[in-house]
Amino acid sequence: MLAKITNLYDYIQKYHNSIQHPEDFWAGIAEQFFWRKKWDKNKVVEWDFDGPDVKWFVNGKLNITENIFERNLYTHGNKTAIIWEPNDPNEKGRRISYKELYEMVCKFSNALEQQGVKKGDRIIIYMPMIPEAAVAMLACARVGAVHSVVFAGFSAASLADRINDCKAKVVITSDGNFRGSKSIPVKFVVDEALDFTESVETVIVCKRTGDNVNMVSGRDIWWNDIVDPAGSKHEAAEMDSEDMLFILYTSGSTGKPKGVVHSCGGYMVYTAYSFCNVFQYSADDIYWCTADIGWITGHSYIIYGPLLVGATTVMFEGIPTYPHPGRFWEIVDKYNVNQFYTAPTAIRALQAYGQEPIKSFVMESLKVIGTVGEPINEEAWHWYHAHVGKGKCPIVDTWWQTETGGILISPIAGITPTKPSYATLPLPGIQPVIVDKDGNELKGNSVEGNLCIKYPWPAMIRTTYGDHDRCRETYFSKYGIYFTGDSARRDEDGYYRIMGRVDDVINVSGHRMGTAEIENAINEHPRVVESAVIGFPHDIKGEAIYAFTICDMDGRTRRNLTNEIKATVGKIIGPIAKPDIVQIVPGLPKTRSGKIMRRILKKIAVDDTDDLGDISTLLNPEVVQEIIDERELVSDDNRPLDKK
Ligand code: WT7
C-alpha cells in the first residue's frame, strides 16, 4: 500500500509541491517500491519532448512482479488477489490468493522460458477474461518478455497486423471464449491469422470452453501440458526502468493502429499511485473494474495498479446484460464490491432498462463509483449517482488515454469535489494546459482549446513500436509538448471538462476507432469506390459510425450492399468497428484540392442541414443536395438482412 492523499488541504499541498519540485515528489512515491537497484542520484527524470526522449528513474533496476508478489507476500500472502466471476452465474467462480497467483505466475514463467522465451521477445495475448490471462501478462513481465494483449473481439486480420508489427514469437490464446449466450472460437481466429504471419513459433492454448480445436503439431501446445510439470519457483528477470513492459495497439487518425509502448519503472509507480489515490482503496476493500484486459483500462486498473498495492480485484468474464440486465448489480452484492469502475456506455445501456433490474439489489457495500473512456453526459451521471451509488458514492470521472498509461485528470474519491460531466482536477504531478490552435497556452479560467500536458509523468508513452517518428509527429511536434488529441474546457472554477476528440478519431462505446482505418476496411469491399466515415451522437454508444460510400452497384440492391459493407468491416477490423449506418451516395463533397468536407457530412448525418455554410467553393456543390435528398433511403437500406 502506498501513502495516500488524505484530505483536500493535503491534495492542494501535494499538487503544489509536485509542480514546484516534481523530481522530489515522484522520488517520494517511487521510494515506496522495491528496487533491485535504485535510480541514479538526481536522475528521477530526464526528458526532451523534441525526441521525444523521456526516461524515468534512470538506471533503476526492478521487476514489476517482484513488487506485486515478493514485496507483499509476507504481509498478505493469503489475501485474495483475484476474484473471478464467470460468464455463466451457475458456474463456480474462483478466488485466487496472492500466494496462489504467485505460484501460477512462477510456473507459467518457467514454462515460457522452457519454450525458449527470452527477455525482450514479444508475446501476443489473445484471451478471454479468465485468470490465466492475468497470469500470462504477469509471467511475461516476470521473464522480461513484452506482452501485447489484443482484445479477443478483434478479427483475424487485425490480429495478424499486430503480430506482424511487433514480430511476435508466441501467441497465448484459448480454445474458445464465453461471452453472453455465445461461445466464440478464439483459437480458430488465431489459426486464420497465422496464415498471414511468419514470426510465430509457438501457440499456447488454454482450455476454457472445451470446444474442439485444431492443434498444429510442432507449433501448438496446451497450457496445462507445459504448466503442470513446471517448477513453482522463479527468479524474476532484472529489468531496467526504461525496458519495455508492454505494447498496446490503439487507433489513431491515420493508417494502421500504432503500438503504444510503456516501460517498466514509470508505469509501475504511476498505476499504483493513481489507483490507490483516485479510488481511495483501503486494505480490505473489494475493487471491481468491468473493462476487458484487451484495453489499457484492464492493464492499469484490473491487473497492475490493484495488484501492486495488494488489492483484491474482481475479474468478470461476461457482459452486463447476460443472463439478465441486473448482472452487474448482482455481482456487486455477491462480493460486496466497494469500488466499481465502468464505462459511460455501459451505464447508458443499463439505464435504458429502467429501475426494474436494479431495484432488488442493495449495493450497500459501494463506496466509490467511477467512469472511464468517453465523456459522460449529465443524465447518465445523475442516474449512476442516484441508482448505483444510491446518492452516497462520489463518482470519479477519470480522464486518461492508452498513451498516458494511467488516470491524469479525475476527482480523488471523497476528497476533491465532483461535478457532473467534469473530469475535474489533475492528479498531483500532472500539469495539463489548454492551448489555442497555434499552440499558445490559454492561461486562467473559462478557456477552451486543445488539451496538452506540459511536463512528463512516469507512465507516459515512450514510443510507438518500431516507428519513433510517428510518436513524435502524432503527439509532440504540433505544440512541442504532449498533445492529447482532445479538446477541453477549463471552467470558471478551474475544473476540466473533456469535450471530445479533435482529430479523426471516433469514440464508439469508449473504444477508439480511426476514420481512416474504417474507410480502408470499407474500401476493401470490391464494389466500393470511395468512402468517408464520420462519428455521430448515439444515445448509448456515445458516438456511432456513419459511412458515406460511393459504390458501383453491379446489380445488387442497396440493402444487400449496405449489409455486405458492414460485414466486410466486421471481418477486417472486428464487430465493434461496424458502421451503424451506411449511406450509398452519388459522390462526396470535396474541396478543389480533393479533401472531403467532413464538416458537411457531419451535419447531414444529424439532419441539421439548414445552415451548411458556404458550399459554393466545393468542387461538386450539387452533390450535397443529392446526398440530403437520398438520406430518406437510409433507414430502409440499413435494415439487417435476417429481419423483416
Ligand atoms: C480517449 C482515450 C482511458 C482508457 C479508456 C479509453 C476519451 C477517456 C474520458 C473521460 C471524456 C474520455 C478521450 C481520450 N476519454 N476517458 N473520463 N471523459 N473522455 O482509452 O482508447 O486510449 O481513448 O478516450 O477522448 O482521448 P483510449
XYZ file of C-alpha atoms in Angstrom, residues 18 236 313 395 397 435 444-445 577 606 630:
11
model
C 4.505 18.326 -7.277
C 12.318 -12.645 -11.740
C -9.546 -7.175 -7.827
C -18.266 9.490 -8.912
C -14.937 10.585 -13.854
C -3.621 25.745 -25.955
C -6.542 31.480 -16.376
C -10.030 30.058 -16.154
C -15.986 -1.178 -35.920
C -27.648 14.509 -37.843
C -31.248 10.416 -50.513
